[in-house]
mmCIF file of C-alpha atoms in Angstrom:
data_model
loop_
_atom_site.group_PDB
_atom_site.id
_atom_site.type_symbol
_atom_site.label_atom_id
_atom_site.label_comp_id
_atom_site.label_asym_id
_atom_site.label_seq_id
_atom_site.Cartn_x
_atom_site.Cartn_y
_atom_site.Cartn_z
ATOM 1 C CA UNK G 90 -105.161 241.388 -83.646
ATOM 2 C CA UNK G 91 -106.273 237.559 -83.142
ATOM 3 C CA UNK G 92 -103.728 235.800 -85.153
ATOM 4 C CA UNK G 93 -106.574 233.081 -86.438
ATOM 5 C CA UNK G 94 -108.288 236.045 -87.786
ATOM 6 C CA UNK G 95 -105.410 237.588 -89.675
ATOM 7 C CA UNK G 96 -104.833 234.036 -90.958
ATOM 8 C CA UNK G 97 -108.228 233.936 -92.721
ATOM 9 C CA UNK G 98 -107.543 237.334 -94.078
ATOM 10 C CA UNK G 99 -104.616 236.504 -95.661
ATOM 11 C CA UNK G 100 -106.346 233.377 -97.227
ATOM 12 C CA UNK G 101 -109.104 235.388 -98.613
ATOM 13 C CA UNK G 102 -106.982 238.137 -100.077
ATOM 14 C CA UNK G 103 -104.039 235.889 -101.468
ATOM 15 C CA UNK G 104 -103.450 236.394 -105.010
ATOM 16 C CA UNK G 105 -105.571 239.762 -105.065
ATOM 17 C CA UNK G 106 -103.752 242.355 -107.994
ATOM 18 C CA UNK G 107 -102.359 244.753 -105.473
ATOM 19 C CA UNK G 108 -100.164 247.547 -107.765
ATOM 20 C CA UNK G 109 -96.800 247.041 -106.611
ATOM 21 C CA UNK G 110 -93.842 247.247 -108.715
ATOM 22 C CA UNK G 111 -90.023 246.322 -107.910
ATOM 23 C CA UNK G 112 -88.862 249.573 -109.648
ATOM 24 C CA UNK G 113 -89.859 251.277 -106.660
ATOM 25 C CA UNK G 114 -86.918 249.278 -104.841
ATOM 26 C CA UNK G 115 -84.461 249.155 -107.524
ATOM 27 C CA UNK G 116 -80.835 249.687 -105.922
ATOM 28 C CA UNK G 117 -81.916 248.564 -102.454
ATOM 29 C CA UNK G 118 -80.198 245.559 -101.324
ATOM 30 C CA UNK G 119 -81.991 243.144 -99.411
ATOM 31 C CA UNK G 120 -80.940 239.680 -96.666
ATOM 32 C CA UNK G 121 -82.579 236.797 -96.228
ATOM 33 C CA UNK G 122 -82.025 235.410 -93.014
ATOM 34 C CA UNK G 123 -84.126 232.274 -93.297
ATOM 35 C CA UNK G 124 -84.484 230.466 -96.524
ATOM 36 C CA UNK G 125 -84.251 226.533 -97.790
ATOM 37 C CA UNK G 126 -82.518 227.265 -100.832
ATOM 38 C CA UNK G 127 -81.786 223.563 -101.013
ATOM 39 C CA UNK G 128 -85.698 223.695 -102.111
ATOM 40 C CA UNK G 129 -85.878 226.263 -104.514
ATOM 41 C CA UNK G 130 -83.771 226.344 -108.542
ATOM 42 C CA UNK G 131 -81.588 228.343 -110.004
ATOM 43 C CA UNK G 132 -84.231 230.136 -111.226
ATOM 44 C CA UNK G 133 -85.256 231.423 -107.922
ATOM 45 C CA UNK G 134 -81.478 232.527 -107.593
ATOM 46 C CA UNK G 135 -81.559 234.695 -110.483
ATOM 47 C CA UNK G 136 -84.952 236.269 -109.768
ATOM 48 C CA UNK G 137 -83.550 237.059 -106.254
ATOM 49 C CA UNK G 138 -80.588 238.728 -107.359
ATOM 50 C CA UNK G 139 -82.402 240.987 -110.269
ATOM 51 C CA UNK G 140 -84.744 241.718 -107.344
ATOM 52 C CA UNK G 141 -81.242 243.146 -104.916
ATOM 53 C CA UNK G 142 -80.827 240.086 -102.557
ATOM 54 C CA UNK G 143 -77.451 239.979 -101.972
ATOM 55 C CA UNK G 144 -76.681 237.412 -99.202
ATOM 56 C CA UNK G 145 -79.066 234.544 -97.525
ATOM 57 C CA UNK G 146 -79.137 232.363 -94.519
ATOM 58 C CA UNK G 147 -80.354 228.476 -94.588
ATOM 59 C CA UNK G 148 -81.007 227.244 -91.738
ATOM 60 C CA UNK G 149 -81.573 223.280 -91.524
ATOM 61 C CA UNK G 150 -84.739 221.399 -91.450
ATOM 62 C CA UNK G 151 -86.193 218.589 -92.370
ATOM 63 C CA UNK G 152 -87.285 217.330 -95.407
ATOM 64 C CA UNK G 153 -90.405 216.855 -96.101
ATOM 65 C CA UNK G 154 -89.951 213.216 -94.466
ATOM 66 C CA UNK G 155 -88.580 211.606 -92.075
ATOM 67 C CA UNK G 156 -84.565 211.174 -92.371
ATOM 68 C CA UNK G 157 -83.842 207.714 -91.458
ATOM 69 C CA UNK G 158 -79.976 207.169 -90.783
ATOM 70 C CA UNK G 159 -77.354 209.447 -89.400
ATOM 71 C CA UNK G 160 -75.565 209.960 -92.911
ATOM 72 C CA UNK G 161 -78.729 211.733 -94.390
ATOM 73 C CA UNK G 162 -78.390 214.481 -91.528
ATOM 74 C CA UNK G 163 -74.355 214.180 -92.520
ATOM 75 C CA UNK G 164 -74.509 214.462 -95.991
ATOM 76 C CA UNK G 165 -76.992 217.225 -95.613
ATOM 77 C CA UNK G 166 -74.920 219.699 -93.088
ATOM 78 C CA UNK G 167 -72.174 218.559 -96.151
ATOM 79 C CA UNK G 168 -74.566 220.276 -98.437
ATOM 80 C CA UNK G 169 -75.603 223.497 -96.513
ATOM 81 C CA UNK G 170 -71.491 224.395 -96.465
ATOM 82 C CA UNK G 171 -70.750 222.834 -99.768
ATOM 83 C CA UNK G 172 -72.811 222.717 -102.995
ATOM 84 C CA UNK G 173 -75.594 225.027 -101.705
ATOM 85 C CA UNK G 174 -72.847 227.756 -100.619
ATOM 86 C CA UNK G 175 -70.803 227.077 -104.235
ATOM 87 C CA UNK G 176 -74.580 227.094 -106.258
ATOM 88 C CA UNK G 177 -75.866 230.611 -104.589
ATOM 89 C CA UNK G 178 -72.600 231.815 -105.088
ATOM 90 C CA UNK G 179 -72.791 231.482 -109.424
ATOM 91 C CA UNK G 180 -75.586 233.955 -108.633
ATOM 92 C CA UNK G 181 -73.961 236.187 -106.943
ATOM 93 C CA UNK G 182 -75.494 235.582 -103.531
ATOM 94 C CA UNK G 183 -73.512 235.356 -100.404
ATOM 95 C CA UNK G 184 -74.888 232.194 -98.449
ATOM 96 C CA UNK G 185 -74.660 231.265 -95.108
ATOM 97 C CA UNK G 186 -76.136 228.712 -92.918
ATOM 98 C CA UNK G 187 -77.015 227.656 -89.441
ATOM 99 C CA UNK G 188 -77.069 223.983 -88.420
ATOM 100 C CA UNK G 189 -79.193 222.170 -85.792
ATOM 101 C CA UNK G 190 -81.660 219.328 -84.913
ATOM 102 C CA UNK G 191 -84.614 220.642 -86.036
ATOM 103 C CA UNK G 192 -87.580 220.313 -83.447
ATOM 104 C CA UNK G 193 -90.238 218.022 -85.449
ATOM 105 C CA UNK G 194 -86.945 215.499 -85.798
ATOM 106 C CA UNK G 195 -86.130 215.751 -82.709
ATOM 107 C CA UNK G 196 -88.766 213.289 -81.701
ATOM 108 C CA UNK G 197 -86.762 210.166 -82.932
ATOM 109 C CA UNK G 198 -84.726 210.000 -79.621
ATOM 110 C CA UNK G 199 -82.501 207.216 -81.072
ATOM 111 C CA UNK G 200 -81.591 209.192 -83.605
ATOM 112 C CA UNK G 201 -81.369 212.468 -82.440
ATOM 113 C CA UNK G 202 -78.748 211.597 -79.654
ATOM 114 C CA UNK G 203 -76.432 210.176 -82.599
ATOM 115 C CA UNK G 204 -77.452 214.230 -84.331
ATOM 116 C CA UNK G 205 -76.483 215.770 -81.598
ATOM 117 C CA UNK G 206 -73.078 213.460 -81.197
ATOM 118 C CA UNK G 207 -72.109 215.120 -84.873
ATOM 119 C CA UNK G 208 -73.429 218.561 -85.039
ATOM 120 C CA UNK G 209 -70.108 219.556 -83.035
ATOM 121 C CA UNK G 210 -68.028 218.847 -86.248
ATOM 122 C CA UNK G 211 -70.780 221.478 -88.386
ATOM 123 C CA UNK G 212 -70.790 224.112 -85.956
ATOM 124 C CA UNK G 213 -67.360 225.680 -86.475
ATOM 125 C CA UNK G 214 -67.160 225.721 -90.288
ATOM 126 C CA UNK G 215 -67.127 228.031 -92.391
ATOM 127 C CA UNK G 216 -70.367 230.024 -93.311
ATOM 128 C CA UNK G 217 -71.859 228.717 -90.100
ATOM 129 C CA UNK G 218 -73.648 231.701 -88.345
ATOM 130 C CA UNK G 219 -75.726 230.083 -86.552
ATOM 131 C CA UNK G 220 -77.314 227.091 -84.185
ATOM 132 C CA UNK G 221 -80.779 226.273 -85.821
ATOM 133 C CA UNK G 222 -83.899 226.167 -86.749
ATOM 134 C CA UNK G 223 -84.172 224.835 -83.365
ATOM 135 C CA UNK G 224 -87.065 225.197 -80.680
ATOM 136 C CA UNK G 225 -90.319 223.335 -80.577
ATOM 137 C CA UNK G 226 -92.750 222.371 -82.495
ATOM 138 C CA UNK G 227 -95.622 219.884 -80.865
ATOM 139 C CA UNK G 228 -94.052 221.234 -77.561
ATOM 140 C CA UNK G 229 -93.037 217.323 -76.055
ATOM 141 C CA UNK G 230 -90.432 216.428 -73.575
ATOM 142 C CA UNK G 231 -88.218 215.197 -76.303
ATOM 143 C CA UNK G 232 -88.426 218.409 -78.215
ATOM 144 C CA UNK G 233 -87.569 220.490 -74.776
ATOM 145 C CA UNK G 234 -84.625 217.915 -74.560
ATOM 146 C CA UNK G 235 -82.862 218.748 -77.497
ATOM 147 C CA UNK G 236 -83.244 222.433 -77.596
ATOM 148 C CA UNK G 237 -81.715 223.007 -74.249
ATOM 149 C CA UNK G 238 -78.780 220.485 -75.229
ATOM 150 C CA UNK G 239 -78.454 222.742 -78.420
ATOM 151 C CA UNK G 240 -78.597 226.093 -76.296
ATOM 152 C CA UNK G 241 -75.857 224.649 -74.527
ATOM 153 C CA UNK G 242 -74.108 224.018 -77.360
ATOM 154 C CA UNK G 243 -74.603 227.662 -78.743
ATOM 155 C CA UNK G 244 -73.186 228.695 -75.720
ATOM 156 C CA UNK G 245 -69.590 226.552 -75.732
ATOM 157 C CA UNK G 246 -69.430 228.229 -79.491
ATOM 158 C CA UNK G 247 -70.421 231.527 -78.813
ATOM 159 C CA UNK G 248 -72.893 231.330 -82.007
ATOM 160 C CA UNK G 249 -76.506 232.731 -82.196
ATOM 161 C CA UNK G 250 -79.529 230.981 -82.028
ATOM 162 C CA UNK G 251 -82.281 230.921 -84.854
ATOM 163 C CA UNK G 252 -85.422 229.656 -82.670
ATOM 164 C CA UNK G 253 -88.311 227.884 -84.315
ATOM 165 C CA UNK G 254 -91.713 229.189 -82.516
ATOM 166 C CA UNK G 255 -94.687 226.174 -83.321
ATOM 167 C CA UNK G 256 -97.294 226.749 -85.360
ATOM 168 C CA UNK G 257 -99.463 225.156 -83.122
ATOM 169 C CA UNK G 258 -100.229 226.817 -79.716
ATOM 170 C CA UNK G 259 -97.565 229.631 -80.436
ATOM 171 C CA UNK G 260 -98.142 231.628 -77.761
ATOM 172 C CA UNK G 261 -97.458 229.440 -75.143
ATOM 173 C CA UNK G 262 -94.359 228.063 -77.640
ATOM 174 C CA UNK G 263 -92.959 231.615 -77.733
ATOM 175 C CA UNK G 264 -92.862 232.313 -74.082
ATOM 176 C CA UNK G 265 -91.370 228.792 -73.163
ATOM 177 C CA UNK G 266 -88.932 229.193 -75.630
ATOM 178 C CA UNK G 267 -87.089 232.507 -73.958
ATOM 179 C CA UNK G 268 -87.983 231.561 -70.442
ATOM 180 C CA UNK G 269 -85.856 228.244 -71.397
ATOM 181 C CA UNK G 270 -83.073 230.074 -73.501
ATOM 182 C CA UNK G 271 -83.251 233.012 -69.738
ATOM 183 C CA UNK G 272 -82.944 229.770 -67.733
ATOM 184 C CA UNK G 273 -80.233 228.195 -69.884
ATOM 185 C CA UNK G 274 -78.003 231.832 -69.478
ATOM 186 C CA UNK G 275 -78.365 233.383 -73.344
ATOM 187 C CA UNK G 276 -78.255 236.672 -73.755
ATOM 188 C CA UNK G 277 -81.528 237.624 -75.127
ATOM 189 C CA UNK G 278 -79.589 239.615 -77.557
ATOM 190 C CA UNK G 279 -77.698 236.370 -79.051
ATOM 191 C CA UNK G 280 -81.093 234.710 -80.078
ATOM 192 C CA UNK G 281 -83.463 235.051 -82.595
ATOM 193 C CA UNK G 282 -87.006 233.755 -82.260
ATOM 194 C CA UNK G 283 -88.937 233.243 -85.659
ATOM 195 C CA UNK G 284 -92.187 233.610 -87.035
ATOM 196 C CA UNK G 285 -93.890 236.039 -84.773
ATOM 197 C CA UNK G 286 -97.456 236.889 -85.601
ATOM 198 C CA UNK G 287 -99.048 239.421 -83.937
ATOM 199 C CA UNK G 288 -99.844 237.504 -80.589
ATOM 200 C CA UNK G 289 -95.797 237.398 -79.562
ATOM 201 C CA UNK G 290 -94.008 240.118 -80.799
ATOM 202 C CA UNK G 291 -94.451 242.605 -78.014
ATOM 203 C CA UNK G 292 -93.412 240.031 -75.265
ATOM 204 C CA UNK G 293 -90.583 239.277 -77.572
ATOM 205 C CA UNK G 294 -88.882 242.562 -77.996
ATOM 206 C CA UNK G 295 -89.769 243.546 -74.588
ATOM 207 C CA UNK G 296 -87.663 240.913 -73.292
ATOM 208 C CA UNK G 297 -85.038 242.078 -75.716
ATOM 209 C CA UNK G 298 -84.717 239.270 -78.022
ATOM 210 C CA UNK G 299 -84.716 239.692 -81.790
ATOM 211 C CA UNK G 300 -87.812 239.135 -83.607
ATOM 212 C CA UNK G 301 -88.356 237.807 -87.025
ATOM 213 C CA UNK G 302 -91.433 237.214 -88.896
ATOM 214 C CA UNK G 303 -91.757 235.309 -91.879
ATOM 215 C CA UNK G 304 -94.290 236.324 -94.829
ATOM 216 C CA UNK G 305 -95.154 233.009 -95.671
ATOM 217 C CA UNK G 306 -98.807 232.486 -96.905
ATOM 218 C CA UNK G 307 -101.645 231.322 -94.593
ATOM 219 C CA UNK G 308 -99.476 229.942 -92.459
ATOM 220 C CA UNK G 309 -97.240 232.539 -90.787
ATOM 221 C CA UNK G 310 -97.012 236.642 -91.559
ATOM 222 C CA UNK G 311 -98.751 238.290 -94.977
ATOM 223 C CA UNK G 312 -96.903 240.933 -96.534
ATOM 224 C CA UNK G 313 -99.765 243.685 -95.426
ATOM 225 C CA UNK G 314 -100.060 242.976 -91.826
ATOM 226 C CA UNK G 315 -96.189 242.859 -91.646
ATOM 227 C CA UNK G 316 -96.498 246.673 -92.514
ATOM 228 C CA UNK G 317 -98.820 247.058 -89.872
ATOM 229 C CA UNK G 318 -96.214 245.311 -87.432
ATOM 230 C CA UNK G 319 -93.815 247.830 -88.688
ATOM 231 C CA UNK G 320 -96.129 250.881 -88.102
ATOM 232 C CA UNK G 321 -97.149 249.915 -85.119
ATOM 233 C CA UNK G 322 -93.600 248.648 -83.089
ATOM 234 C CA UNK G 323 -90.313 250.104 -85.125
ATOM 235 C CA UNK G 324 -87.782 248.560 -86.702
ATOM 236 C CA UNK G 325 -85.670 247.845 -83.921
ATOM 237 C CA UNK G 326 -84.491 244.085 -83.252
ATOM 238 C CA UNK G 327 -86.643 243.342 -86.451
ATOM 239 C CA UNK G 328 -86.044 241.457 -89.575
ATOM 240 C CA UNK G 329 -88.706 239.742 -92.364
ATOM 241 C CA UNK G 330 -87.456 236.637 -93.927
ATOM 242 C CA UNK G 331 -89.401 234.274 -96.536
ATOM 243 C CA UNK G 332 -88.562 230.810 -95.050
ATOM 244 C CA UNK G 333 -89.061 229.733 -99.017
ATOM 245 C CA UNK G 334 -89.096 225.996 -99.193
ATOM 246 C CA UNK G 335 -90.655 222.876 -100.677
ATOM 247 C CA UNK G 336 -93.866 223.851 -99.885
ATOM 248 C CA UNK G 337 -96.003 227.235 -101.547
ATOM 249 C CA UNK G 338 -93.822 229.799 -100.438
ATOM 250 C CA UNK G 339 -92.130 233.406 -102.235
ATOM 251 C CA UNK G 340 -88.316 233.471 -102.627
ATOM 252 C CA UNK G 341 -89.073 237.136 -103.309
ATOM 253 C CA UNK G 342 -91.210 238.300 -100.475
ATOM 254 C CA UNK G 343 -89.035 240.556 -98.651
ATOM 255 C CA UNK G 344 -88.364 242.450 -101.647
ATOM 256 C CA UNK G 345 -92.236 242.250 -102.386
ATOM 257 C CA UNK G 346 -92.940 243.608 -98.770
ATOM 258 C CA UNK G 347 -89.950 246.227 -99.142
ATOM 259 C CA UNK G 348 -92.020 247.595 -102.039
ATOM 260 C CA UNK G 349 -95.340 247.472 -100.113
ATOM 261 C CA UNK G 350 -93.719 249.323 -97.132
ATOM 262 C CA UNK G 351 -92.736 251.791 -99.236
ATOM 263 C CA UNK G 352 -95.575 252.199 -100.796
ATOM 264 C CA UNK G 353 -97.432 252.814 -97.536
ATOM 265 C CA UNK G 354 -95.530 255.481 -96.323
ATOM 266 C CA UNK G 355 -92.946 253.809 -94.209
ATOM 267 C CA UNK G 356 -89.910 255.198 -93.693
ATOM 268 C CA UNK G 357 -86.746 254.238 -95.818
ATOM 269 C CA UNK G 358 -84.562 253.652 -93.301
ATOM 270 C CA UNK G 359 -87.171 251.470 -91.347
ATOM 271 C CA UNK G 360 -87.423 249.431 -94.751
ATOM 272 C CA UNK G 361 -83.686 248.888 -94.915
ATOM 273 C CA UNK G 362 -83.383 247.887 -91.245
ATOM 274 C CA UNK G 363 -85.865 245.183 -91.269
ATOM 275 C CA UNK G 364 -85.314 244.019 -94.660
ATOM 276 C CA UNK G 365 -81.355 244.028 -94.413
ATOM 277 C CA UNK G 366 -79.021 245.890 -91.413
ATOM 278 C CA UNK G 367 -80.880 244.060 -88.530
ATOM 279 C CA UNK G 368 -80.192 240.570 -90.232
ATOM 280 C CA UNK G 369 -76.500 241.514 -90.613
ATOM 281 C CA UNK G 370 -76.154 242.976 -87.072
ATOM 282 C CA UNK G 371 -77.682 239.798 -85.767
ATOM 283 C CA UNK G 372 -76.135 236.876 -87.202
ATOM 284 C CA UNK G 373 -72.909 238.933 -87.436
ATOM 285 C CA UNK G 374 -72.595 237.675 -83.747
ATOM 286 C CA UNK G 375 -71.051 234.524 -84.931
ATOM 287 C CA UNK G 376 -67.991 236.579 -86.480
ATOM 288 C CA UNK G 377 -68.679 235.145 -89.659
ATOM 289 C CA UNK G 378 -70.541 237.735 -91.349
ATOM 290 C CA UNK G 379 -68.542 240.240 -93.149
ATOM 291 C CA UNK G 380 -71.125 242.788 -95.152
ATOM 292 C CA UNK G 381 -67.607 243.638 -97.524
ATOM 293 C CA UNK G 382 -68.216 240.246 -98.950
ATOM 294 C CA UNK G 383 -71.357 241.078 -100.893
ATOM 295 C CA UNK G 384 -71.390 244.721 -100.600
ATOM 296 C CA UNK G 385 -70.228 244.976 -103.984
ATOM 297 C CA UNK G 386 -70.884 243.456 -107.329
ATOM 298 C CA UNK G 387 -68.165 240.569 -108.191
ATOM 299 C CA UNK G 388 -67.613 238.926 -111.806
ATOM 300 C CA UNK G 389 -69.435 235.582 -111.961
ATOM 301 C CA UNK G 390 -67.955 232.378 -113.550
ATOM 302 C CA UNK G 391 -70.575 230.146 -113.948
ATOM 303 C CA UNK G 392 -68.417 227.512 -115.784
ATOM 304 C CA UNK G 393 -66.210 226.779 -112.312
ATOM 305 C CA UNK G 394 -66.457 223.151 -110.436
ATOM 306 C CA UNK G 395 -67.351 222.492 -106.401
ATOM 307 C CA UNK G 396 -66.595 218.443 -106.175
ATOM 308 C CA UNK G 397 -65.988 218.053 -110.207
ATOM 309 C CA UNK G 398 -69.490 219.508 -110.904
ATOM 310 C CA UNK G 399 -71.214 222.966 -112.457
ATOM 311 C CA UNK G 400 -74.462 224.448 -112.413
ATOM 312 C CA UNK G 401 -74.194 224.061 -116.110
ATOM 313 C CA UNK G 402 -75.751 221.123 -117.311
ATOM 314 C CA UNK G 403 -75.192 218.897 -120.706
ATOM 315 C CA UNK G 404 -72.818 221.636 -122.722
ATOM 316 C CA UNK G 405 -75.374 224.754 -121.424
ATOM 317 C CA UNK G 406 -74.498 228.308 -121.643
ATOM 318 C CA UNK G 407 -74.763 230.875 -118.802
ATOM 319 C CA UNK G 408 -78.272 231.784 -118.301
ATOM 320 C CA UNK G 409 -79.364 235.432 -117.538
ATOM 321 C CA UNK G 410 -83.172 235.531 -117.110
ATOM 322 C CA UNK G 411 -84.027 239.236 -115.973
ATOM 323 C CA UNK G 412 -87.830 238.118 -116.541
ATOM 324 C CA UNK G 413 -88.270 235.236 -114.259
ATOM 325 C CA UNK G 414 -90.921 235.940 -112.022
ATOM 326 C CA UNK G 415 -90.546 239.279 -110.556
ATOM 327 C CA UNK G 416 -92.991 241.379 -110.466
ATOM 328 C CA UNK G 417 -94.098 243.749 -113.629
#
């Protein structure tokens, strides 16, 4: 299937009133391996819980804008292993992260070599599962610079690898991406490469690497043709994330595609591998992932501190909003 075509598709058929309904999920639990929940409200935490997401990981990107000085990037690794971790958590989510120079940043040399002087002192903490979003994005010497100088740093920490594939020629991307992470001496099975359409997703699981897809509209994987993908290929080395961020995106779509799958016949323990086990069995390389931690439901105190500070603003109550935007 020509990924331009599937593209259109999903821009004619977005927002159609397809019958789906949660309830047909209820009591499975779901992962999201690749989310900016430094994007998204509290809000978007509670529908993700009502909807069974139990644990996410954010990897780091940019902005929206350029980042100008080396204490942005600082003070924003600060934020993917302190507030963000403490503000999922008074949802009940378990959150993780993985930390990198992200490709389209990697471009301001003078500042990425001061990035890559400080992302040693990220790496190791706690709730760090990962080296990324890293990989290319306009494919230029400065991007393959810094992503082999990152692969070499997810080997010295024995960590995964979340790849970035480019939106732009992804193809090519895709295939330069594992030749350079073969080249560099990662096992295939250490590495994740992200938002595979249609186009990669063969060459990427038969060269054993794990393969993730992000339903993300227009721009990446819809919801439908990701059941296809699942019909077609397995579930094995597969996982769906949202990538939910500051742009139009769906905090809830692997849920949403859980149901869908369902729906169309696909096989529950398919559904649970792509949508949950493969994410754990992945990242769970880093030796940071422990599926005890949000296997079961804990008490939530919404009134505790990270840094002097709550979720609850002004004197305001703990809010439980079991209506917010999931689907009727």
């Amino acid at each position: 299937m020509c990924s331009n075509h599937s593209i259109d598709r999903d821009k004619k058929t977005y927002g159609e009133n397809i019958p789906l309904s949660l309830e047909d999920i209820k009591g499975m639990r779901f992962f999201d391996p690749h989310i900016h929940m430094s994007s998204r409200t509290t809000d978007d935490y509670q529908a993700m819980v009502d909807a069974g997401i139990v644990a996410v990981i954010e990897p780091a990107f940019w902005t929206g804008q350029p980042r100008t000085g080396i204490s942005s990037y600082r003070d924003y690794y600060n934020s993917l292993i302190g507030w963000e971790r403490f503000r999922s958590s008074q949802f009940g989510i378990k959150h993780y992260c993985t930390i990198g120079l992200n490709s389209r940043e990697a471009n301001n040399i003078e500042l990425a070599e001061r990035v890559m002087e400080l992302l040693p002192s990220f790496i190791y903490k706690e709730g760090v599962v990962g080296i990324g979003e890293i990989g290319f994005d306009d494919q230029t010497p400065a991007e393959d610079k810094y992503y082999r100088a990152q692969l070499e740093l997810a080997k010295t920490a024995s960590l995964p690898v979340q790849v970035h594939t480019p939106h732009r020629d992804k193809k090519q991307g895709t295939t330069r991406s594992m030749d350079i992470a073969i080249e560099h001496g990662l096992d295939p099975y250490s590495v994740i490469i992200d938002h595979n359409n249609e186009e990669t997703v063969k060459e990427v699981l038969d060269r054993g690497f794990w393969a993730a897809f992000t339903i993300y509209p227009f721009t990446k994987m819809g919801n439908e043709r990701m059941v296809e993908v699942v019909r077609q290929y397995g579930s094995e080395r597969i996982m769906i994330n949202s990538a939910a961020d500051w742009g139009i995106s769906d905090p809830l779509a692997i849920p949403k595609t859980a149901a869908l799958m369902k729906a169309m016949g696909i096989d529950q323990k398919d559904i649970e591998l792509v949508s949950y086990r493969n994410a754990i069995t992945a990242f769970a390389q880093s030796g940071q992932i422990d599926e005890n931690d949000f296997a079961a439901t804990t008490e939530i105190d919404q009134s505790q501190k990270f840094a002097g500070n709550t979720i609850l603003r002004g004197g305001q109550q703990p809010r439980v909003d079991k209506s917010s935007i999931i689907i009727k």
